[in-house]
mmCIF file of C-alpha atoms in Angstrom:
data_model
loop_
_atom_site.group_PDB
_atom_site.id
_atom_site.type_symbol
_atom_site.label_atom_id
_atom_site.label_comp_id
_atom_site.label_asym_id
_atom_site.label_seq_id
_atom_site.Cartn_x
_atom_site.Cartn_y
_atom_site.Cartn_z
ATOM 1 C CA UNK A 241 -26.333 -19.292 -5.197
ATOM 2 C CA UNK A 242 -22.247 -19.708 -6.400
ATOM 3 C CA UNK A 243 -22.061 -19.169 -2.462
ATOM 4 C CA UNK A 244 -19.091 -21.472 -1.786
ATOM 5 C CA UNK A 245 -16.693 -20.082 -4.507
ATOM 6 C CA UNK A 246 -17.801 -16.869 -4.794
ATOM 7 C CA UNK A 247 -16.626 -16.902 -1.225
ATOM 8 C CA UNK A 248 -13.689 -18.771 -1.663
ATOM 9 C CA UNK A 249 -12.176 -15.866 -3.907
ATOM 10 C CA UNK A 250 -13.378 -13.633 -1.155
ATOM 11 C CA UNK A 251 -11.090 -15.524 1.094
ATOM 12 C CA UNK A 252 -7.768 -15.840 -1.298
ATOM 13 C CA UNK A 253 -8.022 -12.314 -2.270
ATOM 14 C CA UNK A 254 -8.183 -10.868 1.492
ATOM 15 C CA UNK A 255 -5.451 -13.375 2.844
ATOM 16 C CA UNK A 256 -3.315 -13.719 0.555
ATOM 17 C CA UNK A 257 -2.812 -16.906 -0.804
ATOM 18 C CA UNK A 258 -4.586 -20.116 -1.125
ATOM 19 C CA UNK A 259 -3.421 -22.101 1.356
ATOM 20 C CA UNK A 260 -3.921 -19.715 3.806
ATOM 21 C CA UNK A 261 -7.293 -19.071 2.728
ATOM 22 C CA UNK A 262 -7.939 -22.616 2.285
ATOM 23 C CA UNK A 263 -6.001 -22.134 6.161
ATOM 24 C CA UNK A 264 -8.874 -20.054 7.005
ATOM 25 C CA UNK A 265 -11.877 -22.568 5.307
ATOM 26 C CA UNK A 266 -10.257 -25.417 7.088
ATOM 27 C CA UNK A 267 -10.907 -27.203 3.255
ATOM 28 C CA UNK A 268 -8.524 -28.415 1.007
ATOM 29 C CA UNK A 269 -6.187 -26.427 -0.735
ATOM 30 C CA UNK A 270 -6.627 -28.178 -3.990
ATOM 31 C CA UNK A 271 -10.268 -27.830 -3.200
ATOM 32 C CA UNK A 272 -9.837 -24.091 -2.831
ATOM 33 C CA UNK A 273 -7.277 -23.945 -6.287
ATOM 34 C CA UNK A 274 -10.134 -26.281 -8.242
ATOM 35 C CA UNK A 275 -13.039 -23.455 -7.181
ATOM 36 C CA UNK A 276 -10.533 -20.621 -8.683
ATOM 37 C CA UNK A 277 -9.792 -22.941 -11.783
ATOM 38 C CA UNK A 278 -13.106 -23.750 -13.168
ATOM 39 C CA UNK A 279 -13.888 -20.005 -12.711
ATOM 40 C CA UNK A 280 -12.078 -19.052 -14.159
ATOM 41 C CA UNK A 281 -12.788 -21.257 -17.127
ATOM 42 C CA UNK A 282 -16.006 -20.528 -16.646
ATOM 43 C CA UNK A 283 -15.208 -16.309 -17.815
ATOM 44 C CA UNK A 284 -13.004 -17.321 -20.142
ATOM 45 C CA UNK A 285 -10.136 -15.002 -18.164
ATOM 46 C CA UNK A 286 -7.497 -15.578 -15.361
ATOM 47 C CA UNK A 287 -8.659 -13.495 -11.869
ATOM 48 C CA UNK A 288 -5.018 -14.160 -10.851
ATOM 49 C CA UNK A 289 -1.175 -13.152 -11.896
ATOM 50 C CA UNK A 290 0.504 -16.316 -10.597
ATOM 51 C CA UNK A 291 3.815 -14.600 -9.651
ATOM 52 C CA UNK A 292 6.777 -16.105 -7.642
ATOM 53 C CA UNK A 293 4.107 -18.118 -5.658
ATOM 54 C CA UNK A 294 2.222 -14.765 -4.782
ATOM 55 C CA UNK A 295 -1.253 -13.916 -5.890
ATOM 56 C CA UNK A 296 -2.736 -10.456 -8.151
ATOM 57 C CA UNK A 297 -5.890 -10.229 -9.678
ATOM 58 C CA UNK A 298 -5.966 -8.903 -12.667
ATOM 59 C CA UNK A 299 -8.229 -6.402 -13.968
ATOM 60 C CA UNK A 300 -10.614 -9.150 -14.849
ATOM 61 C CA UNK A 301 -9.837 -10.451 -10.971
ATOM 62 C CA UNK A 302 -10.938 -6.693 -9.872
ATOM 63 C CA UNK A 303 -14.102 -6.479 -11.452
ATOM 64 C CA UNK A 304 -15.522 -10.023 -10.412
ATOM 65 C CA UNK A 305 -14.199 -9.226 -6.684
ATOM 66 C CA UNK A 306 -16.152 -6.000 -6.752
ATOM 67 C CA UNK A 307 -18.920 -8.252 -7.701
ATOM 68 C CA UNK A 308 -18.240 -11.152 -5.631
ATOM 69 C CA UNK A 309 -18.319 -8.556 -3.170
ATOM 70 C CA UNK A 310 -21.245 -7.339 -3.438
ATOM 71 C CA UNK A 311 -23.231 -10.604 -3.928
ATOM 72 C CA UNK A 312 -22.356 -11.805 -0.294
ATOM 73 C CA UNK A 313 -23.481 -8.455 1.933
ATOM 74 C CA UNK A 314 -26.850 -8.808 -0.435
ATOM 75 C CA UNK A 315 -27.006 -12.481 0.588
ATOM 76 C CA UNK A 316 -26.038 -11.912 4.307
ATOM 77 C CA UNK A 317 -28.121 -9.137 4.157
ATOM 78 C CA UNK A 318 -30.711 -11.134 2.730
ATOM 79 C CA UNK A 319 -30.263 -14.162 5.373
ATOM 80 C CA UNK A 320 -30.200 -11.822 7.700
ATOM 81 C CA UNK A 321 -33.737 -10.072 6.479
ATOM 82 C CA UNK A 322 -34.880 -14.216 6.281
ATOM 83 C CA UNK A 323 -33.618 -14.333 9.923
ATOM 84 C CA UNK A 324 -35.900 -10.998 10.541
ATOM 85 C CA UNK A 325 -39.533 -12.127 9.112
ATOM 86 C CA UNK A 326 -38.683 -15.697 10.917
ATOM 87 C CA UNK A 327 -38.884 -13.931 14.648
ATOM 88 C CA UNK A 328 -35.126 -14.942 15.132
ATOM 89 C CA UNK A 329 -33.112 -10.918 15.631
ATOM 90 C CA UNK A 330 -30.332 -12.468 14.771
ATOM 91 C CA UNK A 331 -27.314 -11.088 13.029
ATOM 92 C CA UNK A 332 -23.770 -9.994 13.510
ATOM 93 C CA UNK A 333 -23.151 -6.079 13.219
ATOM 94 C CA UNK A 334 -20.124 -4.442 12.441
ATOM 95 C CA UNK A 335 -19.196 -0.545 13.565
ATOM 96 C CA UNK A 336 -16.086 0.894 12.310
ATOM 97 C CA UNK A 337 -15.491 4.026 14.958
ATOM 98 C CA UNK A 338 -12.879 6.263 16.700
ATOM 99 C CA UNK A 339 -11.243 4.971 19.641
ATOM 100 C CA UNK A 340 -12.718 7.157 21.876
ATOM 101 C CA UNK A 341 -16.351 6.616 20.888
ATOM 102 C CA UNK A 342 -15.339 3.342 21.267
ATOM 103 C CA UNK A 343 -14.002 3.592 24.448
ATOM 104 C CA UNK A 344 -16.495 5.683 25.788
ATOM 105 C CA UNK A 345 -20.100 6.606 23.838
ATOM 106 C CA UNK A 346 -20.451 2.803 22.658
ATOM 107 C CA UNK A 347 -19.363 0.335 25.196
ATOM 108 C CA UNK A 348 -22.570 1.262 26.956
ATOM 109 C CA UNK A 349 -24.624 1.490 23.886
ATOM 110 C CA UNK A 350 -23.855 -1.867 23.260
ATOM 111 C CA UNK A 351 -24.282 -2.917 26.299
ATOM 112 C CA UNK A 352 -28.598 -2.047 25.990
ATOM 113 C CA UNK A 353 -29.100 -2.756 22.900
ATOM 114 C CA UNK A 354 -27.733 -7.097 23.314
ATOM 115 C CA UNK A 355 -30.110 -6.810 26.702
ATOM 116 C CA UNK A 356 -33.315 -6.037 23.604
ATOM 117 C CA UNK A 357 -31.371 -7.954 21.205
ATOM 118 C CA UNK A 358 -29.452 -10.340 23.350
ATOM 119 C CA UNK A 359 -29.452 -12.632 19.042
ATOM 120 C CA UNK A 360 -27.323 -10.321 17.951
ATOM 121 C CA UNK A 361 -23.667 -10.666 18.242
ATOM 122 C CA UNK A 362 -21.798 -6.381 17.089
ATOM 123 C CA UNK A 363 -17.823 -6.336 16.329
ATOM 124 C CA UNK A 364 -16.494 -2.805 17.106
ATOM 125 C CA UNK A 365 -13.588 -1.507 14.992
ATOM 126 C CA UNK A 366 -11.519 1.553 15.928
ATOM 127 C CA UNK A 367 -10.542 3.003 13.031
ATOM 128 C CA UNK A 368 -9.037 6.539 11.953
ATOM 129 C CA UNK A 369 -11.238 8.864 10.225
ATOM 130 C CA UNK A 370 -10.641 7.807 7.137
ATOM 131 C CA UNK A 371 -10.146 4.153 8.150
ATOM 132 C CA UNK A 372 -13.965 4.385 8.746
ATOM 133 C CA UNK A 373 -15.276 5.651 5.424
ATOM 134 C CA UNK A 374 -13.009 3.388 4.128
ATOM 135 C CA UNK A 375 -14.614 0.403 5.791
ATOM 136 C CA UNK A 376 -18.342 1.062 5.442
ATOM 137 C CA UNK A 377 -17.053 2.386 1.797
ATOM 138 C CA UNK A 378 -15.810 -1.611 1.380
ATOM 139 C CA UNK A 379 -18.296 -3.220 2.815
ATOM 140 C CA UNK A 380 -16.177 -3.672 5.604
ATOM 141 C CA UNK A 381 -18.093 -2.667 8.528
ATOM 142 C CA UNK A 382 -21.988 -1.829 8.092
ATOM 143 C CA UNK A 383 -21.804 1.605 10.097
ATOM 144 C CA UNK A 384 -19.342 4.007 11.026
ATOM 145 C CA UNK A 385 -19.066 6.315 13.651
ATOM 146 C CA UNK A 386 -16.573 9.337 13.581
ATOM 147 C CA UNK A 387 -16.006 12.777 13.899
ATOM 148 C CA UNK A 388 -15.784 15.478 10.935
ATOM 149 C CA UNK A 389 -16.318 11.821 8.123
ATOM 150 C CA UNK A 390 -15.853 12.978 4.597
ATOM 151 C CA UNK A 391 -17.784 13.040 2.270
ATOM 152 C CA UNK A 392 -18.534 10.345 -0.097
ATOM 153 C CA UNK A 393 -20.624 9.585 -2.708
ATOM 154 C CA UNK A 394 -20.545 5.953 -1.814
ATOM 155 C CA UNK A 395 -21.734 6.830 1.783
ATOM 156 C CA UNK A 396 -25.036 7.864 2.847
ATOM 157 C CA UNK A 397 -25.517 9.980 6.368
ATOM 158 C CA UNK A 398 -28.006 8.512 9.092
ATOM 159 C CA UNK A 399 -27.421 11.136 12.154
ATOM 160 C CA UNK A 400 -26.087 14.431 12.635
ATOM 161 C CA UNK A 401 -24.893 15.792 15.776
ATOM 162 C CA UNK A 402 -22.852 18.701 16.696
ATOM 163 C CA UNK A 403 -20.432 18.596 19.701
ATOM 164 C CA UNK A 404 -19.243 21.499 21.746
ATOM 165 C CA UNK A 405 -16.138 21.094 23.345
ATOM 166 C CA UNK A 406 -14.719 22.324 26.839
ATOM 167 C CA UNK A 407 -12.680 21.638 29.717
ATOM 168 C CA UNK A 408 -12.002 18.417 31.301
ATOM 169 C CA UNK A 409 -11.021 18.673 35.050
ATOM 170 C CA UNK A 410 -11.185 16.648 38.347
ATOM 171 C CA UNK A 411 -14.426 17.893 40.053
ATOM 172 C CA UNK A 412 -11.974 19.458 42.898
ATOM 173 C CA UNK A 413 -10.851 21.535 40.550
ATOM 174 C CA UNK A 414 -11.486 25.529 40.745
ATOM 175 C CA UNK A 415 -13.002 26.232 37.550
ATOM 176 C CA UNK A 416 -15.235 23.026 37.794
ATOM 177 C CA UNK A 417 -16.902 25.371 39.389
ATOM 178 C CA UNK A 418 -17.786 27.430 36.773
ATOM 179 C CA UNK A 419 -20.445 27.490 34.266
ATOM 180 C CA UNK A 420 -18.781 27.783 31.321
ATOM 181 C CA UNK A 421 -15.282 29.192 30.641
ATOM 182 C CA UNK A 422 -12.912 30.551 28.068
ATOM 183 C CA UNK A 423 -9.796 29.896 26.339
ATOM 184 C CA UNK A 424 -7.588 32.123 27.672
ATOM 185 C CA UNK A 425 -8.845 31.217 30.829
ATOM 186 C CA UNK A 426 -7.838 27.727 30.725
ATOM 187 C CA UNK A 427 -4.263 28.780 29.704
ATOM 188 C CA UNK A 428 -2.806 29.010 33.316
ATOM 189 C CA UNK A 429 -3.182 25.987 33.868
ATOM 190 C CA UNK A 430 -1.376 23.099 32.643
ATOM 191 C CA UNK A 431 -3.056 21.656 29.353
ATOM 192 C CA UNK A 432 -3.126 17.784 27.800
ATOM 193 C CA UNK A 433 -4.260 18.273 24.856
ATOM 194 C CA UNK A 434 -5.737 15.576 22.083
ATOM 195 C CA UNK A 435 -2.217 14.927 19.840
ATOM 196 C CA UNK A 436 -2.944 16.650 16.059
ATOM 197 C CA UNK A 437 -3.608 13.756 13.862
ATOM 198 C CA UNK A 438 -7.237 14.216 15.630
ATOM 199 C CA UNK A 439 -9.760 16.383 14.405
ATOM 200 C CA UNK A 440 -10.402 18.599 17.670
ATOM 201 C CA UNK A 441 -7.195 19.112 18.299
ATOM 202 C CA UNK A 442 -7.848 21.357 14.265
ATOM 203 C CA UNK A 443 -10.335 23.265 15.559
ATOM 204 C CA UNK A 444 -8.194 23.604 18.919
ATOM 205 C CA UNK A 445 -5.586 24.661 17.337
ATOM 206 C CA UNK A 446 -7.663 27.058 14.376
ATOM 207 C CA UNK A 447 -8.905 28.679 17.402
ATOM 208 C CA UNK A 448 -6.238 29.341 19.544
ATOM 209 C CA UNK A 449 -4.765 31.276 15.573
ATOM 210 C CA UNK A 450 -8.011 32.878 15.713
ATOM 211 C CA UNK A 451 -7.192 34.787 19.613
ATOM 212 C CA UNK A 452 -3.659 34.963 19.257
ATOM 213 C CA UNK A 453 -2.446 32.211 21.819
ATOM 214 C CA UNK A 454 0.935 30.384 21.763
ATOM 215 C CA UNK A 455 0.218 27.003 23.428
ATOM 216 C CA UNK A 456 2.535 24.709 24.885
ATOM 217 C CA UNK A 457 0.925 21.170 25.710
ATOM 218 C CA UNK A 458 2.224 19.727 28.693
ATOM 219 C CA UNK A 459 1.254 16.428 26.459
ATOM 220 C CA UNK A 460 -0.516 15.194 24.072
ATOM 221 C CA UNK A 461 -2.345 11.966 23.165
ATOM 222 C CA UNK A 462 -4.591 10.022 20.800
ATOM 223 C CA UNK A 463 -5.758 8.180 23.189
ATOM 224 C CA UNK A 464 -8.994 9.437 24.752
ATOM 225 C CA UNK A 465 -8.430 6.842 27.865
ATOM 226 C CA UNK A 466 -4.824 8.375 28.486
ATOM 227 C CA UNK A 467 -5.917 11.727 27.734
ATOM 228 C CA UNK A 468 -8.806 11.592 31.309
ATOM 229 C CA UNK A 469 -5.851 9.395 33.129
ATOM 230 C CA UNK A 470 -3.602 11.683 33.001
ATOM 231 C CA UNK A 471 -5.893 14.288 34.373
ATOM 232 C CA UNK A 472 -7.508 12.430 37.030
ATOM 233 C CA UNK A 473 -3.541 12.139 38.738
ATOM 234 C CA UNK A 474 -3.883 16.328 38.401
ATOM 235 C CA UNK A 475 -1.057 16.490 35.730
ATOM 236 C CA UNK A 476 -3.841 19.515 33.622
ATOM 237 C CA UNK A 477 -6.632 19.733 31.988
ATOM 238 C CA UNK A 478 -7.507 18.530 28.579
ATOM 239 C CA UNK A 479 -10.161 19.996 26.433
ATOM 240 C CA UNK A 480 -12.874 17.249 24.301
ATOM 241 C CA UNK A 481 -16.117 16.882 23.778
ATOM 242 C CA UNK A 482 -18.974 15.580 26.918
ATOM 243 C CA UNK A 483 -19.428 12.195 24.851
ATOM 244 C CA UNK A 484 -15.582 11.996 25.174
ATOM 245 C CA UNK A 485 -15.851 11.734 28.797
ATOM 246 C CA UNK A 486 -18.823 10.121 29.272
ATOM 247 C CA UNK A 487 -17.825 7.488 31.385
ATOM 248 C CA UNK A 488 -15.771 9.473 33.853
ATOM 249 C CA UNK A 489 -19.147 11.850 33.904
ATOM 250 C CA UNK A 490 -21.799 9.621 34.958
ATOM 251 C CA UNK A 491 -19.108 7.945 37.608
ATOM 252 C CA UNK A 492 -18.692 12.780 38.770
ATOM 253 C CA UNK A 493 -14.354 11.443 37.969
ATOM 254 C CA UNK A 494 -14.275 13.738 35.067
ATOM 255 C CA UNK A 495 -16.362 17.309 34.920
ATOM 256 C CA UNK A 496 -17.145 18.852 31.414
ATOM 257 C CA UNK A 497 -16.907 22.604 31.578
ATOM 258 C CA UNK A 498 -18.450 24.225 28.227
ATOM 259 C CA UNK A 499 -15.688 26.564 26.206
ATOM 260 C CA UNK A 500 -17.942 29.771 24.871
ATOM 261 C CA UNK A 501 -15.335 31.324 22.789
ATOM 262 C CA UNK A 502 -17.883 32.211 19.877
ATOM 263 C CA UNK A 503 -15.056 31.096 17.249
ATOM 264 C CA UNK A 504 -14.202 27.690 18.343
ATOM 265 C CA UNK A 505 -16.297 25.457 16.416
ATOM 266 C CA UNK A 506 -18.461 22.555 17.532
ATOM 267 C CA UNK A 507 -17.167 18.715 16.425
ATOM 268 C CA UNK A 508 -19.650 18.069 14.248
ATOM 269 C CA UNK A 509 -20.153 13.870 15.060
ATOM 270 C CA UNK A 510 -21.366 11.167 11.667
ATOM 271 C CA UNK A 511 -23.766 8.503 11.373
ATOM 272 C CA UNK A 512 -22.924 7.019 8.479
ATOM 273 C CA UNK A 513 -23.712 3.720 6.005
ATOM 274 C CA UNK A 514 -22.876 2.933 2.236
ATOM 275 C CA UNK A 515 -24.879 4.412 0.196
ATOM 276 C CA UNK A 516 -25.771 1.372 -2.456
ATOM 277 C CA UNK A 517 -27.829 -1.450 -0.788
ATOM 278 C CA UNK A 518 -30.292 -1.824 1.591
ATOM 279 C CA UNK A 519 -28.919 -2.474 6.333
ATOM 280 C CA UNK A 520 -29.562 -5.323 7.104
ATOM 281 C CA UNK A 521 -32.171 -5.082 9.332
ATOM 282 C CA UNK A 522 -29.740 -6.257 12.187
ATOM 283 C CA UNK A 523 -27.741 -3.345 11.009
ATOM 284 C CA UNK A 524 -31.182 -1.063 11.054
ATOM 285 C CA UNK A 525 -31.936 -1.651 14.548
ATOM 286 C CA UNK A 526 -28.118 -0.732 15.301
ATOM 287 C CA UNK A 527 -27.952 2.340 13.478
ATOM 288 C CA UNK A 528 -32.237 3.420 14.979
ATOM 289 C CA UNK A 529 -30.603 2.729 18.179
ATOM 290 C CA UNK A 530 -27.165 4.707 17.935
ATOM 291 C CA UNK A 531 -29.513 7.956 15.803
ATOM 292 C CA UNK A 532 -31.694 7.597 19.160
ATOM 293 C CA UNK A 533 -28.643 7.677 22.334
ATOM 294 C CA UNK A 534 -27.346 10.772 20.686
ATOM 295 C CA UNK A 535 -30.566 12.139 20.255
ATOM 296 C CA UNK A 536 -31.063 12.153 23.865
ATOM 297 C CA UNK A 537 -27.452 12.989 24.604
ATOM 298 C CA UNK A 538 -27.569 15.783 22.343
ATOM 299 C CA UNK A 539 -28.339 19.434 23.630
ATOM 300 C CA UNK A 540 -26.094 22.841 23.944
ATOM 301 C CA UNK A 541 -22.907 21.974 27.066
ATOM 302 C CA UNK A 542 -23.583 18.376 27.741
#
């Protein structure tokens, strides 16, 4: 239970210097430095190379840091399990998700979760797909939620659902009255598309190529909010999935019309956690809530 020295070492690496770590921890730099020196003496090997007042982990330091962070995660999980056992229902959760999901699916879910578990704080960070996997793998996030997350041995899948892509149009648009549309029917309208870095754009480009359709979007963006706003302003139609516009659909601000092209793949939404170790009680409750919410929402054309 060397909690102090473990946290000091972790913060020194995160902040890049003893001084910055001490400021963050609200302790004297000499106290942090002494703990690091004592740990190096105990291990019989330096943890840092000190070059021009900058600290760089040695190979030994890399090994120790991995052990430190694993121990800190397990310690935090232990504290939350104890709190859960005592009926406190307290804790903190970090969820890494794409910006689109952070702005559409997660707000109402977090609100409902907090109504049931007011003692649990929820932190949501929006990251690109690779960043989500890396954050969960490193233990910086308890849960990761994203489309087509790459499979990694260090991750385990908690829930999977596939989401149909469709046309996003204003309520009075001509396509809004149709039960489904083809990609070819969308080409006659100005298109506002997700930008190439997003996985949904890869699926759309593949579908355009299979159907020999040449597309010149009037606008493209990685921001779902930007795309939705342009559609509502009448600049064109977008091609997204229903979760991207969940809030707007609930207010009848936008309409989702599913695409029925046979060769258009669906987006695979994955909820993941670290393969090793046990989720904290709070994170386990959140994972359960997310899985249940996705199960309620999932379905053809939804």
